[in-house]
Short mmCIF file of C-alpha atoms in Angstrom, two decimals:
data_model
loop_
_atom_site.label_atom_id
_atom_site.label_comp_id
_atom_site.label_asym_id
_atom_site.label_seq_id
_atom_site.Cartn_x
_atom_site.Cartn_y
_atom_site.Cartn_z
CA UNK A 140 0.00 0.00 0.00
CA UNK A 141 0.96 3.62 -0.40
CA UNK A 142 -0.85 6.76 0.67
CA UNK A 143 0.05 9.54 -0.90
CA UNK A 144 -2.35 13.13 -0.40
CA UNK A 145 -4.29 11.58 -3.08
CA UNK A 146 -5.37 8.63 -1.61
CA UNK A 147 -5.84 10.40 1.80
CA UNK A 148 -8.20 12.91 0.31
CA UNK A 149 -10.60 10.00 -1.83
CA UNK A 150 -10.60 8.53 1.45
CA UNK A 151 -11.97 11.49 3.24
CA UNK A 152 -14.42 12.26 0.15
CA UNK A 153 -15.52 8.79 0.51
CA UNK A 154 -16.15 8.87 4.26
CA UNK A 155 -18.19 12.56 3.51
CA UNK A 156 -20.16 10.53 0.98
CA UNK A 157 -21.29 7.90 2.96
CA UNK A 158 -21.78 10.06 5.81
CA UNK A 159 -24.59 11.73 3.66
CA UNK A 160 -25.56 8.59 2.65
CA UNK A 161 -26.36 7.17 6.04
CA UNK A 162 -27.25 10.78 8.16
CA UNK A 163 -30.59 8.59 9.19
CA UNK A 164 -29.22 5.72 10.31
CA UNK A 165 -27.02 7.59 12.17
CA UNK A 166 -29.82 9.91 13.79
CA UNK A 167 -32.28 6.93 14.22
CA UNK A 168 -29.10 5.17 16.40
CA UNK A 169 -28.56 8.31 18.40
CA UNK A 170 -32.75 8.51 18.96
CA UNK A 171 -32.73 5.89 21.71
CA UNK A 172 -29.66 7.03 23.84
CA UNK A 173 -29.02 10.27 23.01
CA UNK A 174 -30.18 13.73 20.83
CA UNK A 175 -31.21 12.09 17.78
CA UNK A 176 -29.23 14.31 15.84
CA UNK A 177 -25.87 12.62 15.36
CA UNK A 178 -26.45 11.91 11.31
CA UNK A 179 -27.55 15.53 10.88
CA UNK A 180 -24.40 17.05 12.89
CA UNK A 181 -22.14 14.40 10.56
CA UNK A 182 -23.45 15.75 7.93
CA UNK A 183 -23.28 19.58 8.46
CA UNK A 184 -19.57 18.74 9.32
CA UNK A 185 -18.91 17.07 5.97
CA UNK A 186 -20.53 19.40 4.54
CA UNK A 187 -17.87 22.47 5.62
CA UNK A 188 -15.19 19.59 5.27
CA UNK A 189 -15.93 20.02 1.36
CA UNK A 190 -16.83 23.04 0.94
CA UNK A 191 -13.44 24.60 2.83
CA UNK A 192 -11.60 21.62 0.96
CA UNK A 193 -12.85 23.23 -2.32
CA UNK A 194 -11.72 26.90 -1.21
CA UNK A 195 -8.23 25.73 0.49
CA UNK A 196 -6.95 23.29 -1.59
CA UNK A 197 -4.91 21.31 0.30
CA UNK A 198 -1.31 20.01 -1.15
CA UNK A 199 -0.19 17.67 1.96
CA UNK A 200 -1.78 14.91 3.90
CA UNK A 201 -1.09 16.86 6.75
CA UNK A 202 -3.06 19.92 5.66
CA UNK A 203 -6.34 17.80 4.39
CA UNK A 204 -6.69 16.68 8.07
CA UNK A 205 -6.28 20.04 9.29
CA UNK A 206 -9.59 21.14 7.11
CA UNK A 207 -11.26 18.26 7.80
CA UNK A 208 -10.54 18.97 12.19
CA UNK A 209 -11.51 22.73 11.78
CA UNK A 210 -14.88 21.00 9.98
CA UNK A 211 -15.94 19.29 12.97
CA UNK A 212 -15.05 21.40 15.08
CA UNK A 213 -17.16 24.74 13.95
CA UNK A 214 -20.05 22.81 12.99
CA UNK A 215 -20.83 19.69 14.68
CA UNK A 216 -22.62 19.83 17.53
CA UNK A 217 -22.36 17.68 20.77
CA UNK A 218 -19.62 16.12 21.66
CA UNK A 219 -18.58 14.55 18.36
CA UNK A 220 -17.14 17.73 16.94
CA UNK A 221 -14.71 18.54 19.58
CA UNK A 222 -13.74 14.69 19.27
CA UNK A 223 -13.05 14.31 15.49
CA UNK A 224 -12.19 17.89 15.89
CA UNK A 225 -9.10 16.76 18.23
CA UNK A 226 -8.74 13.07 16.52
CA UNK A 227 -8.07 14.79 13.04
CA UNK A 228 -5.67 17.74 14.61
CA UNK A 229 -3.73 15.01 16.11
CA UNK A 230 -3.69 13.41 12.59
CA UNK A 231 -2.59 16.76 11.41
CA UNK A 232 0.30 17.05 13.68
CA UNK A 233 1.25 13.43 13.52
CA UNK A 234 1.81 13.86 9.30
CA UNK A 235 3.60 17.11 9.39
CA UNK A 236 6.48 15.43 7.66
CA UNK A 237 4.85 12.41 5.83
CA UNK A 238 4.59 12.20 2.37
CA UNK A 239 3.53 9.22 1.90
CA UNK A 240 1.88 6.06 4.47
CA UNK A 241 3.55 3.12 3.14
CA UNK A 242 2.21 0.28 5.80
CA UNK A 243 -0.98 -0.31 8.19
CA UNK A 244 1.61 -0.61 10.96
CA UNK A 245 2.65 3.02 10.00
CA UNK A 246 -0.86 3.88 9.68
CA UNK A 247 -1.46 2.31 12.52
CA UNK A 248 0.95 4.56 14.47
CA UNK A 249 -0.69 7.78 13.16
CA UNK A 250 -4.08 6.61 13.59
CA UNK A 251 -3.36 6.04 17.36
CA UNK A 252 -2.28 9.45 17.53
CA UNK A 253 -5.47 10.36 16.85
CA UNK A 254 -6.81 7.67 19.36
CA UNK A 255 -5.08 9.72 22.17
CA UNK A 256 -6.72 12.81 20.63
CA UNK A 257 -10.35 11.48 21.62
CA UNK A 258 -8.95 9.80 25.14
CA UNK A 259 -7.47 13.14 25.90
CA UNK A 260 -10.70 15.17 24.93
CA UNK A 261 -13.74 12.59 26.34
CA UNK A 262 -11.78 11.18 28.95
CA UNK A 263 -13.31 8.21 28.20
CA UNK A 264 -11.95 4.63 27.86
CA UNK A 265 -12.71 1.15 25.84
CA UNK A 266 -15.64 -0.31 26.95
CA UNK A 267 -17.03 3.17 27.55
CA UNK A 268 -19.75 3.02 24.49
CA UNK A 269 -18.09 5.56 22.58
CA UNK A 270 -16.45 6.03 19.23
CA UNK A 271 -13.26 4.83 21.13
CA UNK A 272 -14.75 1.62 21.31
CA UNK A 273 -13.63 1.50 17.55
CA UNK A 274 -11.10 4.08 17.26
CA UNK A 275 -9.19 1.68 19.87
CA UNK A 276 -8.89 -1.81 17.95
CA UNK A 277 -8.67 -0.29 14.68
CA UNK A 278 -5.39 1.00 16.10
CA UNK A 279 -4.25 -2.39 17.33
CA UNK A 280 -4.90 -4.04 14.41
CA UNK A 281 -3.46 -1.50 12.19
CA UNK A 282 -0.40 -1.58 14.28
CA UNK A 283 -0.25 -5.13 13.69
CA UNK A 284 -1.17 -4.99 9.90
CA UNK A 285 -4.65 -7.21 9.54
CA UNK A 286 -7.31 -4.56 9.44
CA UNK A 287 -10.09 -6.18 7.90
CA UNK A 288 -13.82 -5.48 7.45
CA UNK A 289 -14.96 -7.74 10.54
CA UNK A 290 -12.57 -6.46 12.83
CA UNK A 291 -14.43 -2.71 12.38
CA UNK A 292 -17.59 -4.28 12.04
CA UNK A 293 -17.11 -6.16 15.34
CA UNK A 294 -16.20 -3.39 17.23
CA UNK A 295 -18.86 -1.76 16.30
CA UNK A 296 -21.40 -4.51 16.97
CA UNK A 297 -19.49 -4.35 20.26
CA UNK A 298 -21.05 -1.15 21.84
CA UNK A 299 -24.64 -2.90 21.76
CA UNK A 300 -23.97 -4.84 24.52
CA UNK A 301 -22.05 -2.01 26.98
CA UNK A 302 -23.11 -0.01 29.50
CA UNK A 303 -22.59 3.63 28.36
CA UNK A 304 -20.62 5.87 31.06
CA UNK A 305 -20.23 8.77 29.18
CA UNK A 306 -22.62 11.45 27.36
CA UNK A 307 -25.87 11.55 27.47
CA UNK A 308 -26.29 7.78 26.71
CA UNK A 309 -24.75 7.11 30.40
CA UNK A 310 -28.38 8.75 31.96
CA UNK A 311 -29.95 5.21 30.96
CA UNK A 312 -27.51 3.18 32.55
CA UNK A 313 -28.59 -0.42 31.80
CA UNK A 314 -31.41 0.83 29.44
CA UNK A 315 -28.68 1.45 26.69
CA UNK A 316 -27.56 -1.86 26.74
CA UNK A 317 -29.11 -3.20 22.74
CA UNK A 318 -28.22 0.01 21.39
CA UNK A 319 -25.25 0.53 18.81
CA UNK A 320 -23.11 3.90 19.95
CA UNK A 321 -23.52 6.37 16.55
CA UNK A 322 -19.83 7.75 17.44
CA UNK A 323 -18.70 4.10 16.63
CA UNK A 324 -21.44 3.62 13.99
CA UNK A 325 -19.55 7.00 12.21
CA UNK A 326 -16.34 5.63 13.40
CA UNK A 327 -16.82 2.53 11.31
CA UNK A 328 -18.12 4.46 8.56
CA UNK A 329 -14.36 6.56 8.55
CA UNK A 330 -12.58 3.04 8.69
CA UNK A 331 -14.50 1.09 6.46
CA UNK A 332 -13.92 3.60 3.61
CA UNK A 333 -10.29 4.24 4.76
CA UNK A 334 -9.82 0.03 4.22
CA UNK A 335 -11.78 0.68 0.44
CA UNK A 336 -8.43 3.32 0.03
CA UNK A 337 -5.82 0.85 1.49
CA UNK A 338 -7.38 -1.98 -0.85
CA UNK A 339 -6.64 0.09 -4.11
CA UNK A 340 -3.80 1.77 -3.25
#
């Protein structure tokens, strides 16, 4: 595999395309357990994601995360855009002198980087019911180089049987048990279309 700026921005225009695609499942998961607007927040922060993309222009890796950080962070509501806010400026910094990602492992390195970004922000942990929940053993198996399909799709599935302790989804305590978390449901959306990238690159 080899990640150039190219491949990192298709990735990131697929992710913003699916996000649109799927802003009702997301909101339908976040009715249950939380403000029922997770798909629509998503959305609106794809939406400046493209839209600054278009005016700025980025030329490095490093600088496409930055856009897509200040994205979330100005227009998602809740506590998802301060998380991919932080996730993706810890991507930014973590690529400041990468031209190219030429390995999971190394992507698996810079992706945990932006692990500790959402730690660091939610103060949350695995087994929290958060995005985390996949953020965490996407890094892992990056780092070991055997990301596939199930392992996102299982750590998603995962979160349905937790006990949330943070955000609003923690008020239910056992009643949010049966309910996927829509961080990790978007958080397997942004893997899932990064592993489409790594497949054809």
């Amino acid at each position: 595999m080899k990640l150039t700026v190219k491949e990192i921005q298709a990735w990131l225009t697929q992710f913003a395309d699916e996000i649109n695609q799927n802003k009702a499942l997301l909101s339908d998961l976040d009715t249950p357990i939380g403000d029922g607007d997770h798909g629509n927040n998503m959305g609106r922060g794809v939406a400046a994601y493209e839209e600054a993309f278009k005016n700025e222009q980025p030329a490095t890796i490093s600088d496409t995360f930055k856009v897509l950080s200040m994205a979330m962070i100005s227009k998602v509501g809740g506590a998802s855009g301060p998380l991919y806010g932080s996730a993706f400026m810890n991507l930014m910094k973590a690529t400041k002198e990468v031209d190219s990602i030429d390995s999971q492992e190394q992507l698996g390195e810079i992706i945990g980087q932006g692990t500790s970004g959402i730690e660091a922000r939610g103060k949350a942990e695995a087994d929290d019911k958060t995005m985390l929940d996949v953020w965490i053993p996407v890094t892992e198996a990056l780092k070991k180089g055997n990301l596939t399909e199930d392992v996102i799709e299982s750590a998603k599935e995962h979160t349905k049987n937790l006990v949330a302790k943070k955000g609003r989804a923690s008020y239910l305590g056992e009643r949010a048990i049966g309910h996927v978390d829509p961080g990790a449901a978007s958080s397997a959306i942004l893997f899932t279309t990064l592993l489409n990238v790594i497949k054809t690159s």
